Amino acid sequence: MSRSQVVTLVLLVFCLGFQNSRGHFLSGVHDAVKKKADYLKDLHEQMKNLHNTAETNKAKWNLVAANSQRVRKLGSDLSAVSAAVSRLEDNMRALSSKQNQLRGDVGAVTRDVQDKEKQKPDHMGFEARFHRTMSRHEGFIKDLDKRLQQVQQKLKSLETAVSSATRDSNELRKRVDRNGNEIKRQKEQSRLQERRLMSEMNNLRSTVRNTRNMNDYKLPIFPGKSPNSDDVQGDVSQLQAQVSAILATQRSERSKSDRLFALISELQDKKDDKVDPSGKSKFEIKVDPSGNVQHRQELQMAFPAFAKDQPKDCNLTAVFSDLQDKVQRLEKRPYVGHCEVGVLGLPWKADGKTDYGGSGAVKFSKTFRTVPVVSAALYRLYHAGYQPVGIVVSADDITEKGFQLKIYGWEQTKLYSAGVQWMACG
């Protein structure tokens, strides 16, 4: 056998062995894949069974929850039924006790009847005692009727008192509203008066300043005086006395105050206006009801003017200085610039309880210039019974913007409601 044949034979044997081993390997792989597929199929079946089991368990859990809720409801119903049963038992015991009491009363009455039958000779005495007892009971009933009538009369009197108090409260509210409107009106009038006074004061100051600076100053014209009059000092003194009298009565009477303003305006107009060459004045002063000064150019009065070199003109400057001082004093005078009133139905409802008290903040509608004076008092007070009553109302922590309103009482005091009226001025 040659070498090539041997090699060919070996290769043939190797190929046959490789094919056999490959066939065995492929068959093993196919078996493994088949086993894996069977395992996955079994696993899928198990997962499906587990899902069905979970759904079944969920339904069972919902059923258990519903059953537990029903059990709780049944427990609450059972507790309510047990409470009702206990109440029924109490009622039964009470009824049994009443029944026993009635039986005892019936037995007592039976014994009394038997005793009365045994003691027939004393039957008239029993009737007398019975009549006395009935008459005594009738007396008690009449006394109760009288007391009931007294209570009804007291209730009627209380109703009338409450109605009268309500009417008084309404009237007080109306009065407070009227006072508030009057205060507003007076406030506006005082503002207008103050403005007029300030304007007149400024005009008077400018007049005095111009008088001191003018070298060729002419004395004012005094109506009704002759050109040859040398008594200028007397006229000026008379004018100064008139102005002083008007200033003295200005605070008490508004008409006199208006006269003062008119006189100041007249002095200013006499100083500033030029004199007609014919010696006739061309102004007239009138004061309207509101206190405003009006000038008219219609009055014609014949009187000559004083000469330029008229002596004693320095005294007229003194008159203007005195008027300026008085106007400054009027400017610095004390006066009430603002007032406010209020009625509070206090929110502290006691409802008949003791230790009544509380506090509330009151805020002014307008800020005062200084700390105002505040007063407060009760206008409504409802209390119960005949116990001692002690109530204190006070205004504390007063500022320009508001204050604290406090109310408190004794420990024995029983109140139902209270109302407070307050007033602040500054």
CSV table of C-alpha atoms in Angstrom, one decimal:
chain,number,residue,atom,x,y,z
A,1,MET,CA,0.0,0.0,0.0
A,2,SER,CA,1.4,3.3,-1.0
A,3,ARG,CA,1.7,6.3,1.2
A,4,SER,CA,-1.0,8.3,-0.7
A,5,GLN,CA,-3.5,5.6,-0.2
A,6,VAL,CA,-2.8,5.5,3.5
A,7,VAL,CA,-3.3,9.3,3.7
A,8,THR,CA,-6.5,9.1,1.7
A,9,LEU,CA,-7.7,6.3,4.0
A,10,VAL,CA,-6.9,8.4,7.1
A,11,LEU,CA,-8.7,11.4,5.7
A,12,LEU,CA,-11.7,9.3,4.8
A,13,VAL,CA,-11.9,7.9,8.3
A,14,PHE,CA,-11.5,11.4,9.8
A,15,CYS,CA,-14.3,12.7,7.7
A,16,LEU,CA,-16.6,9.9,8.6
A,17,GLY,CA,-15.9,10.5,12.3
A,18,PHE,CA,-16.4,14.3,12.0
A,19,GLN,CA,-19.8,13.7,10.3
A,20,ASN,CA,-20.9,11.3,13.0
A,21,SER,CA,-19.8,13.7,15.8
A,22,ARG,CA,-21.6,16.6,14.0
A,23,GLY,CA,-24.8,14.7,13.8
A,24,HIS,CA,-24.6,13.8,17.5
A,25,PHE,CA,-23.9,17.5,18.3
A,26,LEU,CA,-26.8,18.8,16.2
A,27,SER,CA,-29.1,16.3,17.7
A,28,GLY,CA,-28.0,17.3,21.2
A,29,VAL,CA,-28.6,21.0,20.4
A,30,HIS,CA,-32.0,20.2,19.0
A,31,ASP,CA,-32.9,18.3,22.1
A,32,ALA,CA,-31.7,21.2,24.3
A,33,VAL,CA,-33.7,23.7,22.4
A,34,LYS,CA,-36.8,21.5,22.6
A,35,LYS,CA,-36.3,21.2,26.4
A,36,LYS,CA,-35.9,25.0,26.7
A,37,ALA,CA,-39.1,25.5,24.8
A,38,ASP,CA,-41.0,23.1,27.0
A,39,TYR,CA,-39.6,24.9,30.1
A,40,LEU,CA,-40.7,28.3,28.8
A,41,LYS,CA,-44.1,26.9,28.0
A,42,ASP,CA,-44.4,25.5,31.5
A,43,LEU,CA,-43.2,28.8,32.9
A,44,HIS,CA,-45.8,30.7,30.9
A,45,GLU,CA,-48.5,28.4,32.2
A,46,GLN,CA,-47.2,29.0,35.8
A,47,MET,CA,-47.3,32.8,35.3
A,48,LYS,CA,-50.8,32.5,33.9
A,49,ASN,CA,-51.9,30.5,36.9
A,50,LEU,CA,-50.2,33.0,39.3
A,51,HIS,CA,-52.1,35.9,37.6
A,52,ASN,CA,-55.4,34.0,37.9
A,53,THR,CA,-54.5,33.4,41.6
A,54,ALA,CA,-53.7,37.1,42.1
A,55,GLU,CA,-57.1,38.1,40.6
A,56,THR,CA,-58.8,35.6,42.8
A,57,ASN,CA,-57.0,36.9,45.9
A,58,LYS,CA,-57.8,40.5,45.0
A,59,ALA,CA,-61.5,39.7,44.7
A,60,LYS,CA,-61.3,37.8,48.0
A,61,TRP,CA,-59.5,40.8,49.6
A,62,ASN,CA,-62.3,43.2,48.4
A,63,LEU,CA,-64.8,40.8,49.8
A,64,VAL,CA,-62.9,40.7,53.1
A,65,ALA,CA,-62.8,44.6,53.2
A,66,ALA,CA,-66.5,44.8,52.5
A,67,ASN,CA,-67.2,42.2,55.2
A,68,SER,CA,-65.0,44.1,57.7
A,69,GLN,CA,-66.9,47.3,57.0
A,70,ARG,CA,-70.1,45.5,57.5
A,71,VAL,CA,-68.7,44.1,60.7
A,72,ARG,CA,-67.8,47.6,61.9
A,73,LYS,CA,-71.3,48.9,61.0
A,74,LEU,CA,-72.8,46.0,62.8
A,75,GLY,CA,-70.7,46.7,65.8
A,76,SER,CA,-71.8,50.4,65.9
A,77,ASP,CA,-75.4,49.2,65.4
A,78,LEU,CA,-74.9,46.7,68.2
A,79,SER,CA,-73.5,49.4,70.5
A,80,ALA,CA,-76.5,51.6,69.7
A,81,VAL,CA,-78.8,48.7,70.3
A,82,SER,CA,-77.0,47.9,73.6
A,83,ALA,CA,-77.4,51.6,74.7
A,84,ALA,CA,-81.0,51.5,73.8
A,85,VAL,CA,-81.4,48.3,75.7
A,86,SER,CA,-79.7,49.9,78.7
A,87,ARG,CA,-82.0,52.8,78.5
A,88,LEU,CA,-85.0,50.5,78.2
A,89,GLU,CA,-83.7,48.6,81.2
A,90,ASP,CA,-83.4,51.9,83.1
A,91,ASN,CA,-86.9,52.8,82.1
A,92,MET,CA,-88.2,49.4,83.1
A,93,ARG,CA,-86.5,49.8,86.5
A,94,ALA,CA,-88.0,53.2,86.9
A,95,LEU,CA,-91.4,51.9,85.9
A,96,SER,CA,-91.1,49.0,88.3
A,97,SER,CA,-90.1,51.4,91.1
A,98,LYS,CA,-93.1,53.5,90.2
A,99,GLN,CA,-95.3,50.4,90.1
A,100,ASN,CA,-94.1,49.4,93.5
A,101,GLN,CA,-94.7,52.9,94.8
A,102,LEU,CA,-98.2,52.9,93.3
A,103,ARG,CA,-98.8,49.5,94.9
A,104,GLY,CA,-97.6,50.9,98.2
A,105,ASP,CA,-99.9,53.9,97.8
A,106,VAL,CA,-102.8,51.6,96.9
A,107,GLY,CA,-102.0,49.4,99.9
A,108,ALA,CA,-101.9,52.5,102.1
A,109,VAL,CA,-105.2,53.8,100.7
A,110,THR,CA,-106.7,50.3,101.3
A,111,ARG,CA,-105.5,50.3,104.8
A,112,ASP,CA,-106.8,53.8,105.4
A,113,VAL,CA,-110.2,52.7,104.0
A,114,GLN,CA,-110.2,49.7,106.2
A,115,ASP,CA,-109.3,51.7,109.2
A,116,LYS,CA,-112.0,54.3,108.3
A,117,GLU,CA,-114.5,51.5,108.0
A,118,LYS,CA,-113.4,50.1,111.4
A,119,GLN,CA,-113.6,53.6,112.9
A,120,LYS,CA,-117.0,54.7,111.5
A,121,PRO,CA,-117.8,56.9,114.5
A,122,ASP,CA,-114.8,59.1,113.4
A,123,HIS,CA,-116.1,59.4,109.9
A,124,MET,CA,-117.2,63.0,110.3
A,125,GLY,CA,-113.8,63.9,111.7
A,126,PHE,CA,-112.1,62.5,108.6
A,127,GLU,CA,-114.4,64.5,106.4
A,128,ALA,CA,-113.6,67.6,108.3
A,129,ARG,CA,-109.8,66.9,108.0
A,130,PHE,CA,-110.3,66.2,104.3
A,131,HIS,CA,-112.2,69.5,103.8
A,132,ARG,CA,-109.5,71.4,105.8
A,133,THR,CA,-106.8,69.8,103.6
A,134,MET,CA,-108.7,70.7,100.4
A,135,SER,CA,-109.2,74.3,101.6
A,136,ARG,CA,-105.5,74.5,102.4
A,137,HIS,CA,-104.7,73.2,98.9
A,138,GLU,CA,-107.1,75.7,97.4
A,139,GLY,CA,-105.4,78.5,99.4
A,140,PHE,CA,-102.0,77.3,98.0
A,141,ILE,CA,-103.4,77.3,94.5
A,142,LYS,CA,-104.8,80.9,94.9
A,143,ASP,CA,-101.4,82.0,96.2
A,144,LEU,CA,-99.7,80.5,93.2
A,145,ASP,CA,-102.2,82.3,90.9
A,146,LYS,CA,-101.4,85.6,92.6
A,147,ARG,CA,-97.7,85.0,92.2
A,148,LEU,CA,-98.2,84.1,88.6
A,149,GLN,CA,-100.2,87.4,88.0
A,150,GLN,CA,-97.4,89.3,89.7
A,151,VAL,CA,-94.8,87.7,87.5
A,152,GLN,CA,-96.9,88.5,84.4
A,153,GLN,CA,-97.2,92.1,85.6
A,154,LYS,CA,-93.4,92.3,86.0
A,155,LEU,CA,-92.9,90.9,82.6
A,156,LYS,CA,-95.3,93.5,81.1
A,157,SER,CA,-93.4,96.3,83.0
A,158,LEU,CA,-90.1,94.9,81.7
A,159,GLU,CA,-91.5,94.8,78.1
A,160,THR,CA,-92.6,98.5,78.4
A,161,ALA,CA,-89.2,99.4,79.9
A,162,VAL,CA,-87.4,97.7,77.0
A,163,SER,CA,-89.6,99.4,74.5
A,164,SER,CA,-89.0,102.8,76.1
A,165,ALA,CA,-85.3,102.1,76.3
A,166,THR,CA,-85.4,101.2,72.6
A,167,ARG,CA,-87.2,104.5,71.8
A,168,ASP,CA,-84.7,106.4,73.9
A,169,SER,CA,-81.9,104.7,72.1
A,170,ASN,CA,-83.3,105.6,68.7
A,171,GLU,CA,-83.8,109.2,69.8
A,172,LEU,CA,-80.3,109.3,71.1
A,173,ARG,CA,-78.9,108.1,67.8
A,174,LYS,CA,-80.9,110.7,66.0
A,175,ARG,CA,-79.6,113.4,68.4
A,176,VAL,CA,-76.1,112.2,67.9
A,177,ASP,CA,-76.5,112.4,64.2
A,178,ARG,CA,-77.9,115.9,64.5
A,179,ASN,CA,-75.0,116.9,66.8
A,180,GLY,CA,-72.5,115.4,64.3
A,181,ASN,CA,-74.0,117.4,61.4
A,182,GLU,CA,-74.0,120.6,63.6
A,183,ILE,CA,-70.4,120.0,64.5
A,184,LYS,CA,-69.5,119.6,60.9
A,185,ARG,CA,-71.3,122.8,60.0
A,186,GLN,CA,-69.6,124.7,62.8
A,187,LYS,CA,-66.3,123.3,61.8
A,188,GLU,CA,-66.8,124.6,58.2
A,189,GLN,CA,-67.8,128.0,59.5
A,190,SER,CA,-64.8,128.1,61.9
A,191,ARG,CA,-62.5,127.3,58.9
A,192,LEU,CA,-64.0,130.0,56.8
A,193,GLN,CA,-63.8,132.5,59.7
A,194,GLU,CA,-60.1,131.5,60.3
A,195,ARG,CA,-59.3,132.0,56.7
A,196,ARG,CA,-61.0,135.4,56.7
A,197,LEU,CA,-59.1,136.4,59.8
A,198,MET,CA,-55.8,135.3,58.4
A,199,SER,CA,-56.3,137.2,55.2
A,200,GLU,CA,-57.3,140.4,57.1
A,201,MET,CA,-54.3,139.9,59.4
A,202,ASN,CA,-52.0,139.6,56.3
A,203,ASN,CA,-53.5,142.7,54.8
A,204,LEU,CA,-53.1,144.6,58.1
A,205,ARG,CA,-49.5,143.6,58.4
A,206,SER,CA,-48.8,144.8,54.8
A,207,THR,CA,-50.6,148.0,55.6
A,208,VAL,CA,-48.5,148.7,58.7
A,209,ARG,CA,-45.3,147.8,56.8
A,210,ASN,CA,-46.2,150.2,53.9
A,211,THR,CA,-47.2,152.9,56.4
A,212,ARG,CA,-43.8,152.8,58.1
A,213,ASN,CA,-41.9,152.9,54.8
A,214,MET,CA,-43.9,155.7,53.1
A,215,ASN,CA,-42.5,159.2,53.6
A,216,ASP,CA,-45.3,161.1,51.9
A,217,TYR,CA,-48.0,159.2,53.7
A,218,LYS,CA,-51.5,160.8,53.8
A,219,LEU,CA,-53.7,160.4,56.8
A,220,PRO,CA,-56.9,158.5,56.1
A,221,ILE,CA,-60.1,160.3,55.6
A,222,PHE,CA,-62.6,160.4,58.5
A,223,PRO,CA,-66.1,161.0,57.2
A,224,GLY,CA,-68.0,163.9,58.8
A,225,LYS,CA,-64.9,165.9,60.0
A,226,SER,CA,-64.3,169.4,58.9
A,227,PRO,CA,-61.0,170.4,57.2
A,228,ASN,CA,-60.1,172.8,60.1
A,229,SER,CA,-60.3,170.0,62.8
A,230,ASP,CA,-57.2,169.9,65.0
A,231,ASP,CA,-58.5,167.2,67.3
A,232,VAL,CA,-57.0,164.2,65.4
A,233,GLN,CA,-55.7,162.6,68.5
A,234,GLY,CA,-59.2,162.5,70.0
A,235,ASP,CA,-60.6,161.0,66.8
A,236,VAL,CA,-57.9,158.3,66.7
A,237,SER,CA,-58.4,157.5,70.4
A,238,GLN,CA,-62.1,157.2,69.8
A,239,LEU,CA,-61.5,154.8,66.9
A,240,GLN,CA,-59.0,152.8,69.0
A,241,ALA,CA,-61.7,152.5,71.7
A,242,GLN,CA,-64.2,151.2,69.2
A,243,VAL,CA,-61.8,148.6,67.8
A,244,SER,CA,-60.9,147.5,71.4
A,245,ALA,CA,-64.5,147.0,72.3
A,246,ILE,CA,-65.1,145.0,69.2
A,247,LEU,CA,-62.1,142.8,69.8
A,248,ALA,CA,-63.2,142.2,73.4
A,249,THR,CA,-66.6,140.8,72.4
A,250,GLN,CA,-65.4,138.9,69.3
A,251,ARG,CA,-65.1,135.5,71.0
A,252,SER,CA,-68.7,135.5,72.4
A,253,GLU,CA,-70.7,137.0,69.5
A,254,ARG,CA,-70.1,136.3,65.8
A,255,SER,CA,-71.8,139.5,64.7
A,256,LYS,CA,-69.3,141.6,66.7
A,257,SER,CA,-66.5,139.5,65.1
A,258,ASP,CA,-67.9,140.4,61.7
A,259,ARG,CA,-68.0,144.0,62.7
A,260,LEU,CA,-64.3,143.7,63.6
A,261,PHE,CA,-63.4,142.3,60.2
A,262,ALA,CA,-65.5,145.1,58.6
A,263,LEU,CA,-63.7,147.7,60.6
A,264,ILE,CA,-60.2,146.4,59.7
A,265,SER,CA,-61.2,146.3,56.0
A,266,GLU,CA,-62.5,149.9,56.3
A,267,LEU,CA,-59.2,151.0,57.8
A,268,GLN,CA,-57.3,149.3,55.0
A,269,ASP,CA,-59.5,150.8,52.3
A,270,LYS,CA,-59.2,154.3,53.8
A,271,LYS,CA,-55.5,154.0,53.8
A,272,ASP,CA,-55.0,152.6,50.3
A,273,ASP,CA,-57.8,154.4,48.3
A,274,LYS,CA,-57.0,157.8,46.8
A,275,VAL,CA,-59.1,160.8,47.6
A,276,ASP,CA,-61.2,162.4,44.9
A,277,PRO,CA,-60.1,166.1,44.2
A,278,SER,CA,-63.7,167.1,44.9
A,279,GLY,CA,-63.4,165.8,48.4
A,280,LYS,CA,-65.9,162.9,47.9
A,281,SER,CA,-65.3,159.4,49.1
A,282,LYS,CA,-65.9,156.6,46.6
A,283,PHE,CA,-66.4,153.5,48.8
A,284,GLU,CA,-69.0,151.9,50.9
A,285,ILE,CA,-68.6,148.9,53.2
A,286,LYS,CA,-71.2,146.2,53.7
A,287,VAL,CA,-71.1,142.9,55.6
A,288,ASP,CA,-73.2,140.1,54.3
A,289,PRO,CA,-74.7,137.4,56.6
A,290,SER,CA,-71.7,135.1,56.0
A,291,GLY,CA,-69.3,137.7,57.4
A,292,ASN,CA,-67.7,138.6,54.0
A,293,VAL,CA,-66.8,142.3,53.4
A,294,GLN,CA,-68.2,143.9,50.3
A,295,HIS,CA,-67.2,147.2,48.7
A,296,ARG,CA,-69.4,149.5,46.6
A,297,GLN,CA,-68.4,152.5,44.6
A,298,GLU,CA,-71.7,154.3,44.8
A,299,LEU,CA,-71.7,156.3,48.1
A,300,GLN,CA,-70.9,160.0,47.6
A,301,MET,CA,-70.2,161.9,50.8
A,302,ALA,CA,-68.7,165.4,50.8
A,303,PHE,CA,-65.9,165.9,53.1
A,304,PRO,CA,-62.4,167.4,52.6
A,305,ALA,CA,-59.1,165.6,53.4
A,306,PHE,CA,-56.5,166.6,55.9
A,307,ALA,CA,-53.4,168.3,54.7
A,308,LYS,CA,-50.2,166.5,54.0
A,309,ASP,CA,-48.3,168.0,56.9
A,310,GLN,CA,-51.1,167.2,59.3
A,311,PRO,CA,-49.4,166.7,62.8
A,312,LYS,CA,-49.9,163.7,65.1
A,313,ASP,CA,-49.7,161.1,62.3
A,314,CYS,CA,-47.4,159.0,64.5
A,315,ASN,CA,-50.4,158.2,66.7
A,316,LEU,CA,-52.2,156.5,63.8
A,317,THR,CA,-49.2,154.2,63.3
A,318,ALA,CA,-49.6,153.3,67.0
A,319,VAL,CA,-53.2,152.4,66.3
A,320,PHE,CA,-52.2,150.1,63.5
A,321,SER,CA,-49.5,148.5,65.7
A,322,ASP,CA,-52.1,147.9,68.4
A,323,LEU,CA,-54.5,146.4,65.9
A,324,GLN,CA,-51.7,144.1,64.7
A,325,ASP,CA,-50.9,142.9,68.2
A,326,LYS,CA,-54.6,142.2,68.8
A,327,VAL,CA,-54.8,140.2,65.6
A,328,GLN,CA,-51.8,138.2,66.6
A,329,ARG,CA,-53.4,137.5,70.0
A,330,LEU,CA,-56.5,136.4,68.2
A,331,GLU,CA,-54.4,134.1,66.0
A,332,LYS,CA,-52.9,132.4,69.0
A,333,ARG,CA,-56.2,132.0,70.9
A,334,PRO,CA,-57.2,128.5,72.1
A,335,TYR,CA,-60.1,127.0,70.2
A,336,VAL,CA,-61.7,123.6,69.6
A,337,GLY,CA,-60.7,122.6,66.1
A,338,HIS,CA,-62.3,119.1,65.9
A,339,CYS,CA,-64.9,117.0,67.7
A,340,GLU,CA,-66.2,113.5,67.2
A,341,VAL,CA,-69.0,111.5,68.8
A,342,GLY,CA,-69.9,107.8,68.6
A,343,VAL,CA,-72.3,105.2,69.9
A,344,LEU,CA,-71.1,101.6,70.4
A,345,GLY,CA,-73.2,98.6,70.9
A,346,LEU,CA,-70.4,96.8,72.6
A,347,PRO,CA,-69.6,93.3,71.2
A,348,TRP,CA,-69.0,91.8,74.6
A,349,LYS,CA,-72.3,89.8,75.0
A,350,ALA,CA,-72.3,88.4,78.5
A,351,ASP,CA,-75.4,86.1,78.1
A,352,GLY,CA,-76.0,86.3,81.9
A,353,LYS,CA,-72.5,85.3,82.9
A,354,THR,CA,-70.5,86.9,85.6
A,355,ASP,CA,-67.1,88.6,85.4
A,356,TYR,CA,-68.4,90.8,82.6
A,357,GLY,CA,-65.8,92.9,80.8
A,358,GLY,CA,-63.8,93.6,77.7
A,359,SER,CA,-62.1,96.3,75.6
A,360,GLY,CA,-62.4,97.6,72.1
A,361,ALA,CA,-60.3,99.9,69.9
A,362,VAL,CA,-61.9,103.1,68.6
A,363,LYS,CA,-60.3,104.9,65.7
A,364,PHE,CA,-61.0,108.6,64.9
A,365,SER,CA,-62.2,109.5,61.4
A,366,LYS,CA,-59.6,112.3,61.4
A,367,THR,CA,-56.3,112.8,63.3
A,368,PHE,CA,-56.5,115.5,66.0
A,369,ARG,CA,-53.9,118.3,66.3
A,370,THR,CA,-53.2,117.3,69.9
A,371,VAL,CA,-54.3,114.6,72.3
A,372,PRO,CA,-58.1,115.1,72.6
A,373,VAL,CA,-60.3,115.0,75.7
A,374,VAL,CA,-62.4,111.8,75.6
A,375,SER,CA,-65.5,111.1,77.7
A,376,ALA,CA,-67.6,107.9,77.7
A,377,ALA,CA,-70.8,106.8,79.5
A,378,LEU,CA,-73.3,104.0,79.5
A,379,TYR,CA,-76.6,104.6,77.7
A,380,ARG,CA,-77.9,101.0,77.7
A,381,LEU,CA,-77.5,98.4,80.4
A,382,TYR,CA,-79.4,95.1,80.6
A,383,HIS,CA,-78.7,92.9,83.7
A,384,ALA,CA,-80.5,89.8,85.2
A,385,GLY,CA,-81.8,89.2,88.7
A,386,TYR,CA,-81.4,91.3,91.8
A,387,GLN,CA,-77.7,90.7,92.5
A,388,PRO,CA,-75.4,93.7,93.1
A,389,VAL,CA,-74.6,95.6,89.8
A,390,GLY,CA,-71.3,97.4,89.3
A,391,ILE,CA,-70.1,98.6,85.9
A,392,VAL,CA,-67.1,100.9,85.1
A,393,VAL,CA,-66.5,102.4,81.6
A,394,SER,CA,-63.2,104.1,80.9
A,395,ALA,CA,-61.2,105.4,77.9
A,396,ASP,CA,-57.5,104.5,78.1
A,397,ASP,CA,-54.5,104.9,75.8
A,398,ILE,CA,-55.8,108.1,74.2
A,399,THR,CA,-53.8,109.4,71.2
A,400,GLU,CA,-54.4,111.7,68.3
A,401,LYS,CA,-55.6,108.7,66.2
A,402,GLY,CA,-57.8,106.8,68.7
A,403,PHE,CA,-58.2,105.2,72.1
A,404,GLN,CA,-59.1,102.0,73.9
A,405,LEU,CA,-62.7,101.7,75.3
A,406,LYS,CA,-62.9,99.4,78.4
A,407,ILE,CA,-65.8,98.1,80.4
A,408,TYR,CA,-65.7,95.8,83.4
A,409,GLY,CA,-67.9,95.0,86.4
A,410,TRP,CA,-68.1,93.2,89.7
A,411,GLU,CA,-67.8,89.5,90.0
A,412,GLN,CA,-71.5,89.2,91.1
A,413,THR,CA,-72.8,91.2,88.2
A,414,LYS,CA,-74.7,89.3,85.5
A,415,LEU,CA,-75.2,91.3,82.4
A,416,TYR,CA,-76.7,90.6,79.0
A,417,SER,CA,-75.8,93.7,77.0
A,418,ALA,CA,-74.4,97.2,77.3
A,419,GLY,CA,-74.0,100.3,75.1
A,420,VAL,CA,-71.6,103.2,75.4
A,421,GLN,CA,-71.7,106.7,74.0
A,422,TRP,CA,-68.4,108.6,73.7
A,423,MET,CA,-67.2,112.1,72.7
A,424,ALA,CA,-63.8,113.4,71.8
A,425,CYS,CA,-62.8,117.1,71.3
A,426,GLY,CA,-59.4,118.6,70.7
